[in-house]
PDB file of C-alpha atoms in Angstrom:
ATOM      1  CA  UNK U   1     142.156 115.072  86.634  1.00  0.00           C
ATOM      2  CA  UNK U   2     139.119 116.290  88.128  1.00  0.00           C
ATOM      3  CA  UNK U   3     135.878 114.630  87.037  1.00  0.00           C
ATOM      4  CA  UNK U   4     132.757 117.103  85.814  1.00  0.00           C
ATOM      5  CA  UNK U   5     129.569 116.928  87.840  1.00  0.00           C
ATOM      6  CA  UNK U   6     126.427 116.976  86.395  1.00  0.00           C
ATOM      7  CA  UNK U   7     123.944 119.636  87.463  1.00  0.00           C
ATOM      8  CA  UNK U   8     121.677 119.440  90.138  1.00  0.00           C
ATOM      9  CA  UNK U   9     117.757 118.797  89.154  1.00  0.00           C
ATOM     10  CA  UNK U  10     116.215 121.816  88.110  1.00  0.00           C
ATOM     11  CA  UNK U  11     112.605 123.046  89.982  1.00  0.00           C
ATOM     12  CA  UNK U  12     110.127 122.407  87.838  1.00  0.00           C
ATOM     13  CA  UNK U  13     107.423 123.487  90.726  1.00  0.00           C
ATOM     14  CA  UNK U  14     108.488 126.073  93.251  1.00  0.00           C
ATOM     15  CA  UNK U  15     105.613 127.195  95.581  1.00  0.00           C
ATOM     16  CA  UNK U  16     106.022 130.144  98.319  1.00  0.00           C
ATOM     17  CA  UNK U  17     104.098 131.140 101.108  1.00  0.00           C
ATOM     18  CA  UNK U  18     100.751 130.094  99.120  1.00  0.00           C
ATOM     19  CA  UNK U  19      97.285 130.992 100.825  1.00  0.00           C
ATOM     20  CA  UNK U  20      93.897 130.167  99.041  1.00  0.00           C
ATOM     21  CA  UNK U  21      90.701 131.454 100.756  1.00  0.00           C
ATOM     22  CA  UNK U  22      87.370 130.872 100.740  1.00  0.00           C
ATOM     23  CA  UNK U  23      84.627 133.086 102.265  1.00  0.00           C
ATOM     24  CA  UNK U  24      81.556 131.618 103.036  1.00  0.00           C
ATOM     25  CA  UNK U  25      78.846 133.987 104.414  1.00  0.00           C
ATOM     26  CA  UNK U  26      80.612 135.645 107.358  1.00  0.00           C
ATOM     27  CA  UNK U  27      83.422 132.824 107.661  1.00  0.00           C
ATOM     28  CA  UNK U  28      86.575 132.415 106.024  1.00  0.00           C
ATOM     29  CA  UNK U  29      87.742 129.237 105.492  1.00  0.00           C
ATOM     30  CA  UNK U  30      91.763 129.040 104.723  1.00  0.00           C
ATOM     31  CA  UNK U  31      91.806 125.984 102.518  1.00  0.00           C
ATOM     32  CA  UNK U  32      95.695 126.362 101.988  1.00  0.00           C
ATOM     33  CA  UNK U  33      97.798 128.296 104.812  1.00  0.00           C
ATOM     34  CA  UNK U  34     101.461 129.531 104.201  1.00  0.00           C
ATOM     35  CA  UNK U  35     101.867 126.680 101.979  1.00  0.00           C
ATOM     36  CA  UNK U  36     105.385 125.945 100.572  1.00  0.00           C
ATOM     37  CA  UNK U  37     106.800 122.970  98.238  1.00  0.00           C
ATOM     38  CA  UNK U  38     109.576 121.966  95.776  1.00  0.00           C
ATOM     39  CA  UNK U  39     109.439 119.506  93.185  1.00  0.00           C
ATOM     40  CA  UNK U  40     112.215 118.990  91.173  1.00  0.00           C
ATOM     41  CA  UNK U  41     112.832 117.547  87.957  1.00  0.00           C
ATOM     42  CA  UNK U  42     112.516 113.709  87.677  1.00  0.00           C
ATOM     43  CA  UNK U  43     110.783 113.627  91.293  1.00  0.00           C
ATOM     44  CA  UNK U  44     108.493 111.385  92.360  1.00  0.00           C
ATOM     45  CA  UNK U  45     106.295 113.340  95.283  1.00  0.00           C
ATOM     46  CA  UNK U  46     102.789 112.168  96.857  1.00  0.00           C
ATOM     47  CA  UNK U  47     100.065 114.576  98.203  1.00  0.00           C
ATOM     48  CA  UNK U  48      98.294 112.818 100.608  1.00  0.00           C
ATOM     49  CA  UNK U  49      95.658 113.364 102.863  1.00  0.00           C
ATOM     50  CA  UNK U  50      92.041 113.085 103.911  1.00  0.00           C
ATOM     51  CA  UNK U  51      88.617 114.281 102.671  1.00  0.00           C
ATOM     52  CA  UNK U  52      88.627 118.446 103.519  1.00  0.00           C
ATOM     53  CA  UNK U  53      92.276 118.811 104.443  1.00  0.00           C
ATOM     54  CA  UNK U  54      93.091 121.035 101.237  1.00  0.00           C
ATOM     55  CA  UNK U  55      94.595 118.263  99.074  1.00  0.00           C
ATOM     56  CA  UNK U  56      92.424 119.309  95.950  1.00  0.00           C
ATOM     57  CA  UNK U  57      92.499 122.625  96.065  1.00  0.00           C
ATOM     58  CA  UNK U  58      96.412 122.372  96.008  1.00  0.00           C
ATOM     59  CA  UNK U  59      95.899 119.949  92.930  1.00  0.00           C
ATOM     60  CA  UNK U  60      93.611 122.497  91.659  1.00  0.00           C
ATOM     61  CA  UNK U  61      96.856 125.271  92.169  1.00  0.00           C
ATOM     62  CA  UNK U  62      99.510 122.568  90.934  1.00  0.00           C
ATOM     63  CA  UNK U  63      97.469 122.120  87.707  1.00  0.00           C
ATOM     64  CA  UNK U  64      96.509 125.355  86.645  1.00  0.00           C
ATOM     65  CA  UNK U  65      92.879 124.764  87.500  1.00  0.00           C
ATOM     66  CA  UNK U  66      92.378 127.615  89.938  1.00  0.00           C
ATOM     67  CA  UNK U  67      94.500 130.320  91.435  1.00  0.00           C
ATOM     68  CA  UNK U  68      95.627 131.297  95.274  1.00  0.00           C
ATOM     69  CA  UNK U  69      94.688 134.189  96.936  1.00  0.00           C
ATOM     70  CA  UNK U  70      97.875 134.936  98.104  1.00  0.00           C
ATOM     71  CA  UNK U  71     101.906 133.912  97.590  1.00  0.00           C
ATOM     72  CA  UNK U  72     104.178 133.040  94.617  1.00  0.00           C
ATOM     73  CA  UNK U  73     103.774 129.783  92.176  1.00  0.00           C
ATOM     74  CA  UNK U  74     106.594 129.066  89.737  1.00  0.00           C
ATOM     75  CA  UNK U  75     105.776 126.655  87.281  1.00  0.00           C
ATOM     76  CA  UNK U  76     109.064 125.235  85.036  1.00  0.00           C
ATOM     77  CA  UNK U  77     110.865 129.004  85.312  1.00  0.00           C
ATOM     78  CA  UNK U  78     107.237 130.619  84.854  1.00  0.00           C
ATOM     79  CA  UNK U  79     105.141 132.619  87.447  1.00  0.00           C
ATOM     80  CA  UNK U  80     101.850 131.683  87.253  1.00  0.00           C
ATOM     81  CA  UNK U  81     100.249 133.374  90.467  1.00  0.00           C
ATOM     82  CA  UNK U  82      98.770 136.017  88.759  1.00  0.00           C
ATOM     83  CA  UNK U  83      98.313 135.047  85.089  1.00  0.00           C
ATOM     84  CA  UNK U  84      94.688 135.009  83.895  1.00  0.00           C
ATOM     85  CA  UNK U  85      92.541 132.082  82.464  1.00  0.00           C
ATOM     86  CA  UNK U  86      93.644 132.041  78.971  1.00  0.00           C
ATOM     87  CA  UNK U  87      96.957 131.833  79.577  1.00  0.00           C
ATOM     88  CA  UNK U  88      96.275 129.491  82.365  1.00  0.00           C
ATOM     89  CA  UNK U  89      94.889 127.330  79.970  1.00  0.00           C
ATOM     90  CA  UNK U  90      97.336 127.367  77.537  1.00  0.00           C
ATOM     91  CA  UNK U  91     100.063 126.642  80.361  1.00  0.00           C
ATOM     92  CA  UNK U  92      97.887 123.561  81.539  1.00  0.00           C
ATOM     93  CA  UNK U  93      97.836 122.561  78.105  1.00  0.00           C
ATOM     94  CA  UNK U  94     101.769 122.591  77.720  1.00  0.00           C
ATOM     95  CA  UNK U  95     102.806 122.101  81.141  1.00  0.00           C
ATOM     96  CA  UNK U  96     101.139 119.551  82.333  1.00  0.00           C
ATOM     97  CA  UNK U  97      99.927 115.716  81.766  1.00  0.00           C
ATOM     98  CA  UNK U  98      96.453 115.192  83.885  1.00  0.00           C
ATOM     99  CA  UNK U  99      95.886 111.703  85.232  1.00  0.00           C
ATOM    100  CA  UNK U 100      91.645 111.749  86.448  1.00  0.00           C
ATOM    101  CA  UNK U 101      90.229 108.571  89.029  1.00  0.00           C
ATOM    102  CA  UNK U 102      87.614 108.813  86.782  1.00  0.00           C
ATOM    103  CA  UNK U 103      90.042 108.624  83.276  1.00  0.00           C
ATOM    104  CA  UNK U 104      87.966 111.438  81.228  1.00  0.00           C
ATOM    105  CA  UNK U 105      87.933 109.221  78.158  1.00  0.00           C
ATOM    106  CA  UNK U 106      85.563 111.006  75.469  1.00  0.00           C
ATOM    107  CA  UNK U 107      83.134 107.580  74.990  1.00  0.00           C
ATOM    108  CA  UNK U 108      82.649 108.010  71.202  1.00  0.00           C
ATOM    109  CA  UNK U 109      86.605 108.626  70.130  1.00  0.00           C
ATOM    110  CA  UNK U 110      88.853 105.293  70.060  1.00  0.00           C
ATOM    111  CA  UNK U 111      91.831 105.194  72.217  1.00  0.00           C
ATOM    112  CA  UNK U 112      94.326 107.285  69.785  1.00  0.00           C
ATOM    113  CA  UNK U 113      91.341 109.635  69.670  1.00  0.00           C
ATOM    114  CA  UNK U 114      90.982 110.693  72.866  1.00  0.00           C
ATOM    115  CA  UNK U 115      95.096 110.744  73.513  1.00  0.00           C
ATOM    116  CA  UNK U 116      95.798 113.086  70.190  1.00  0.00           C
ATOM    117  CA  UNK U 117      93.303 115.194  72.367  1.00  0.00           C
ATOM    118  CA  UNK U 118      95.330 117.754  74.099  1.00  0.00           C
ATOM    119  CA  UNK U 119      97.972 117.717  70.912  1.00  0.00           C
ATOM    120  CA  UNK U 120      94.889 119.145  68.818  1.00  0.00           C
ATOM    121  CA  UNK U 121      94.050 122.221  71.130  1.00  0.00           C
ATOM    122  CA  UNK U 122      97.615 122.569  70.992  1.00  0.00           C
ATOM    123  CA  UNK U 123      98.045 122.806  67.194  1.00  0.00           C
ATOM    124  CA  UNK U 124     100.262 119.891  66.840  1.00  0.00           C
ATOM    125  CA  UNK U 125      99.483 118.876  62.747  1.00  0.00           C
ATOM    126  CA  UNK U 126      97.831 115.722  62.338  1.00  0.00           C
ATOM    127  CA  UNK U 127     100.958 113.465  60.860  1.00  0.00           C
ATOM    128  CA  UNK U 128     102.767 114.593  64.141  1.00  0.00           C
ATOM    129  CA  UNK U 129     100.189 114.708  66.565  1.00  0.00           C
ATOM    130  CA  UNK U 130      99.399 111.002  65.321  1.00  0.00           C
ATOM    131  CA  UNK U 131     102.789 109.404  65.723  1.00  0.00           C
ATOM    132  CA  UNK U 132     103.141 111.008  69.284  1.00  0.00           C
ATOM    133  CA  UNK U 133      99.862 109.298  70.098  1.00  0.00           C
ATOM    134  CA  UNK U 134     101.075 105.983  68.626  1.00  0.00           C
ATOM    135  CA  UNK U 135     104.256 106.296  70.743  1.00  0.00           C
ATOM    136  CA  UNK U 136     102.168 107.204  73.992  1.00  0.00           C
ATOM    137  CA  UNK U 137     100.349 104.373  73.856  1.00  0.00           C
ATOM    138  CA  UNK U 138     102.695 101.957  73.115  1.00  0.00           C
ATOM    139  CA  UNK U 139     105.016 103.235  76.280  1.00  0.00           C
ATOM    140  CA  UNK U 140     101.770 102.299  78.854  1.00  0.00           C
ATOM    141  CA  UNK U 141     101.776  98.694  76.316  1.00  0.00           C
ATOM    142  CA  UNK U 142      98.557  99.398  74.664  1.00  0.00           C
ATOM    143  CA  UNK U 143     100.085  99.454  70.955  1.00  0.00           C
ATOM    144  CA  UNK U 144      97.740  96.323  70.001  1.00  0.00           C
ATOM    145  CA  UNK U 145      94.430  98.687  71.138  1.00  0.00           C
ATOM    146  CA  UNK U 146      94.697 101.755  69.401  1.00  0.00           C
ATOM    147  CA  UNK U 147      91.574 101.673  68.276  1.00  0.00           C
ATOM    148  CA  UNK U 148      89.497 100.306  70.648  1.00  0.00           C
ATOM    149  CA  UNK U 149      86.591 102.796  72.252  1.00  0.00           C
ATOM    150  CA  UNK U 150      86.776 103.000  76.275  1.00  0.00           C
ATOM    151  CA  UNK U 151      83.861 100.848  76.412  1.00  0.00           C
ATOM    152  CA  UNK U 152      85.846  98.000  74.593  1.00  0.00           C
ATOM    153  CA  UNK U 153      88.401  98.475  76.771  1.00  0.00           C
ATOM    154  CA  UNK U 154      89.193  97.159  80.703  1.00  0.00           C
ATOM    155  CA  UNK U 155      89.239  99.761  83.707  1.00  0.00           C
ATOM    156  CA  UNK U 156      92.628  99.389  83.581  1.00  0.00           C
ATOM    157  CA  UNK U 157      93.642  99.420  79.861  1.00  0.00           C
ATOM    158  CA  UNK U 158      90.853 103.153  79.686  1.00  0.00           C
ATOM    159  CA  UNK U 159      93.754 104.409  82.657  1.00  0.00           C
ATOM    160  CA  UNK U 160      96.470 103.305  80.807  1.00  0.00           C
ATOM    161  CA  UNK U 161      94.626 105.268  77.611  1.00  0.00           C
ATOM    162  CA  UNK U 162      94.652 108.217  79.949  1.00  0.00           C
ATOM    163  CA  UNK U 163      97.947 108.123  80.947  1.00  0.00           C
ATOM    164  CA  UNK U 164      99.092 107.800  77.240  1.00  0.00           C
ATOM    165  CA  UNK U 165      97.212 110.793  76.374  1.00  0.00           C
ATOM    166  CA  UNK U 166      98.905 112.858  79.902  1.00  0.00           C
ATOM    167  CA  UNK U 167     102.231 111.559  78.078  1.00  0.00           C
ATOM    168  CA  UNK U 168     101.674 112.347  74.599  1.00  0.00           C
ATOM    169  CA  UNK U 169     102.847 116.178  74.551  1.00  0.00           C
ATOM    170  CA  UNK U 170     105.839 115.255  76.859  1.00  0.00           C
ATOM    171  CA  UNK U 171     105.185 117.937  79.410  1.00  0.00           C
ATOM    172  CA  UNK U 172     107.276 118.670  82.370  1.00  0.00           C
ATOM    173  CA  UNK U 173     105.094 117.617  85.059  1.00  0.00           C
ATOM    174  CA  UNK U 174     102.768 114.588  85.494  1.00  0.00           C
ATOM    175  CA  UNK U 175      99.540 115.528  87.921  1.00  0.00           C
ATOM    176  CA  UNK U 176      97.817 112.213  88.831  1.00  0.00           C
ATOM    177  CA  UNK U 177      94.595 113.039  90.869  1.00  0.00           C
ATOM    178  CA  UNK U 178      93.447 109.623  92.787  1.00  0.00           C
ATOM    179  CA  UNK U 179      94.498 107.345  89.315  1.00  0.00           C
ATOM    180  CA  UNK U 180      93.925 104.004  91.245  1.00  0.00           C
ATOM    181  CA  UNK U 181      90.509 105.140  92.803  1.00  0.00           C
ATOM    182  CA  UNK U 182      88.384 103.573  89.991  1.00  0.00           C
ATOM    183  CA  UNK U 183      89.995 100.756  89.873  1.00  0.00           C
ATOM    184  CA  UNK U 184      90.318  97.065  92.232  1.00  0.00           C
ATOM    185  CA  UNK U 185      93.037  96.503  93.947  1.00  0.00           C
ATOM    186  CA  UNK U 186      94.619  94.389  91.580  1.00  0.00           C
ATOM    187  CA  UNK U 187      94.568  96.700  88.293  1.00  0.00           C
ATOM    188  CA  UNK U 188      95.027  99.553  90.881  1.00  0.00           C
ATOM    189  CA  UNK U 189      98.705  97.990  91.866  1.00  0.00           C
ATOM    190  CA  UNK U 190      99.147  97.456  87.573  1.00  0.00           C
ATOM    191  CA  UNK U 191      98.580 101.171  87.128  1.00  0.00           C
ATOM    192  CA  UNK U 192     100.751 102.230  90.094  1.00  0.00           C
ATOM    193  CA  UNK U 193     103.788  99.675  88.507  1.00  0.00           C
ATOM    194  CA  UNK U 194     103.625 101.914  85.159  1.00  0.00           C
ATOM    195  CA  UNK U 195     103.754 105.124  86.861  1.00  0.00           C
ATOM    196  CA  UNK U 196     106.731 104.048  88.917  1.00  0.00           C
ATOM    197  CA  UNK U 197     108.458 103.073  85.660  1.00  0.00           C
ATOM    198  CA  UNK U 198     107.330 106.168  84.093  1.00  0.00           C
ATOM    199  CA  UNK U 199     109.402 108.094  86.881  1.00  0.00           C
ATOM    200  CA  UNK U 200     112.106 105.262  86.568  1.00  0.00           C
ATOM    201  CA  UNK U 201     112.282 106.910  82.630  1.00  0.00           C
ATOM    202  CA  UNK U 202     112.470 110.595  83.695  1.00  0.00           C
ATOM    203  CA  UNK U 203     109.192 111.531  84.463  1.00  0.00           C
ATOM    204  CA  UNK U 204     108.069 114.275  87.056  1.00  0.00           C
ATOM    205  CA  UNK U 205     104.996 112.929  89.413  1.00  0.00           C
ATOM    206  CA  UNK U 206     102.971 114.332  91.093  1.00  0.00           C
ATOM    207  CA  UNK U 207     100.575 112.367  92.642  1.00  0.00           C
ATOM    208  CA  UNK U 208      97.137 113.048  94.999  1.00  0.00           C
ATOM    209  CA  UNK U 209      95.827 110.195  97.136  1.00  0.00           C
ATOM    210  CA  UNK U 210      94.083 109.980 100.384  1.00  0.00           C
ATOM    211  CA  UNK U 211      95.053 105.832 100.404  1.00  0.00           C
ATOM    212  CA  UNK U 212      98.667 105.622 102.317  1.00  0.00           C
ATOM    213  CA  UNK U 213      99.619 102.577 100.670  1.00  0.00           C
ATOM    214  CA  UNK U 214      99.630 104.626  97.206  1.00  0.00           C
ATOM    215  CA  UNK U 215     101.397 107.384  98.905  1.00  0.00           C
ATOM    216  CA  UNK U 216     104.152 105.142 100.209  1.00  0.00           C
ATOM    217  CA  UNK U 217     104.931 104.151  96.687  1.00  0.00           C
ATOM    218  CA  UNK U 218     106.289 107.875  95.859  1.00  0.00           C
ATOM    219  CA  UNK U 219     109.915 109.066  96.261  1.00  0.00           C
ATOM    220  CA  UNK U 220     108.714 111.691  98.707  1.00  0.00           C
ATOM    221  CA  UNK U 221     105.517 112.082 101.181  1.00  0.00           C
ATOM    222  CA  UNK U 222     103.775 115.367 101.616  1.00  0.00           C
ATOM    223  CA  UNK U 223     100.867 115.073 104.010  1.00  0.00           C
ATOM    224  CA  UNK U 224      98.476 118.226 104.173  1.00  0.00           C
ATOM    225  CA  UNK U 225      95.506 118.702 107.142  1.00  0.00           C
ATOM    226  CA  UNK U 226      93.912 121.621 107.389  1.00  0.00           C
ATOM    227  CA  UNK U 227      95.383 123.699 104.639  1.00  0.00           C
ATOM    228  CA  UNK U 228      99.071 122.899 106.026  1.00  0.00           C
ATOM    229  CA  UNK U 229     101.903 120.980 104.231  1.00  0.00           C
ATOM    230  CA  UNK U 230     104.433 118.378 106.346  1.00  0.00           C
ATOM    231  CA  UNK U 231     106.892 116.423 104.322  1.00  0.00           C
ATOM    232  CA  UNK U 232     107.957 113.493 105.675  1.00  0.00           C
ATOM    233  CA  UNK U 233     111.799 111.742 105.481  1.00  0.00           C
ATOM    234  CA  UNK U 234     112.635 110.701 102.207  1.00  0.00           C
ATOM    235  CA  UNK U 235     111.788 107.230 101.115  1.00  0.00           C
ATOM    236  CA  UNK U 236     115.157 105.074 100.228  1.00  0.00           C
ATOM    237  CA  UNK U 237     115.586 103.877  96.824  1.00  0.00           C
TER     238      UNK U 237
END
């Protein structure tokens, strides 16, 4: 009897040949260069590398936030290269949980507030939209805070509050841009321990850092300098 293998991961991201250019008076600066990447469902994958070497204007590309000058970005069976900025936005909205250094809490909203967030633009109705936020938050163990402001609220607990709200509309991809910069180095190694679980659950990460020791925490290493991508060997589980 033969036994039935389960499919291969799907590609949520599949970037080809990507170029983004910037020209500056009479130079041109080529802030990505024949840039290609995979990242397939339930991945883990670290971006990682210094101040100027193209690592946020990738993010920027990954998220939705800007658009390349040149090549092909499929996003979840969507291409995206070419789309404009209000369908952009709406694919941001869907596609993608963002995880800031600087966690983006809205000051004045409690801590379901600010995660029902993206689940308003989207239309989600408010019954719904407040049980996913409920459910978010209790997954990144803040069920007890709901609704607490950010100031009430440790460095760490406001980046678990943003990580809810990245997790509330379930999208494919997580995009977490520097999420322990903010933070000491003890919270910082918390917040780290619930994104590894969160990939541990299913989750697709993302993740930009310029700190190694974050990087090294990822199922896969991408390093980029000067606009050029170099994947390093696979960690082992």
């Amino acid at each position: 009897m033969t036994t039935k293998q389960s499919a291969p991961p799907a590609d949520l991201i599949r970037i080809h040949h990507l170029n983004k250019v910037y020209r500056m008076g009479g130079e041109t600066l080529n802030a990505l260069d024949n840039v290609s990447l995979t990242v397939r469902e339930g991945d883990f994958v670290a971006i990682v590398g210094p101040s100027g070497s193209g690592k946020s204007t990738l993010m920027n590309v990954i998220g939705c936030l800007d658009t390349a000058s040149s090549g092909e970005y499929w996003l979840d069976g969507e291409e995206i290269s070419r789309l404009r900025e209000n369908k952009l936005a709406e694919i941001r909205n869907r596609k993608i949980g963002f995880i800031f250094q600087g966690f983006n809490l809205l000051t004045k909203l409690t801590a379901i507030e600010n995660v029902e967030l993206p689940l308003v633009y989207r239309g989600v109705p408010a019954k719904q939209r407040r049980q996913q936020a409920i459910e978010a938050l209790g997954k990144v163990g803040l069920a007890e805070r709901i609704h607490h402001r950010p100031v009430e609220l440790s460095g760490g607990q406001q980046q678990r509050v943003a990580i809810a709200r990245a997790l509330a509309g379930n999208p494919p991809i997580l995009l977490a841009d520097e999420p322990t910069g903010a933070l000491d180095t003890k919270t910082g190694i918390e917040v780290m321990g619930f994104i590894r679980e969160l990939n541990s659950l299913g989750h697709t990460i993302v993740l930009i850092t310029h700190d190694p020791d974050i990087s090294r925490q990822a199922k896969r290493i991408v390093r980029i300098q000067d606009g050029r991508l170099h994947e390093e060997e696979a960690r082992a589980e």
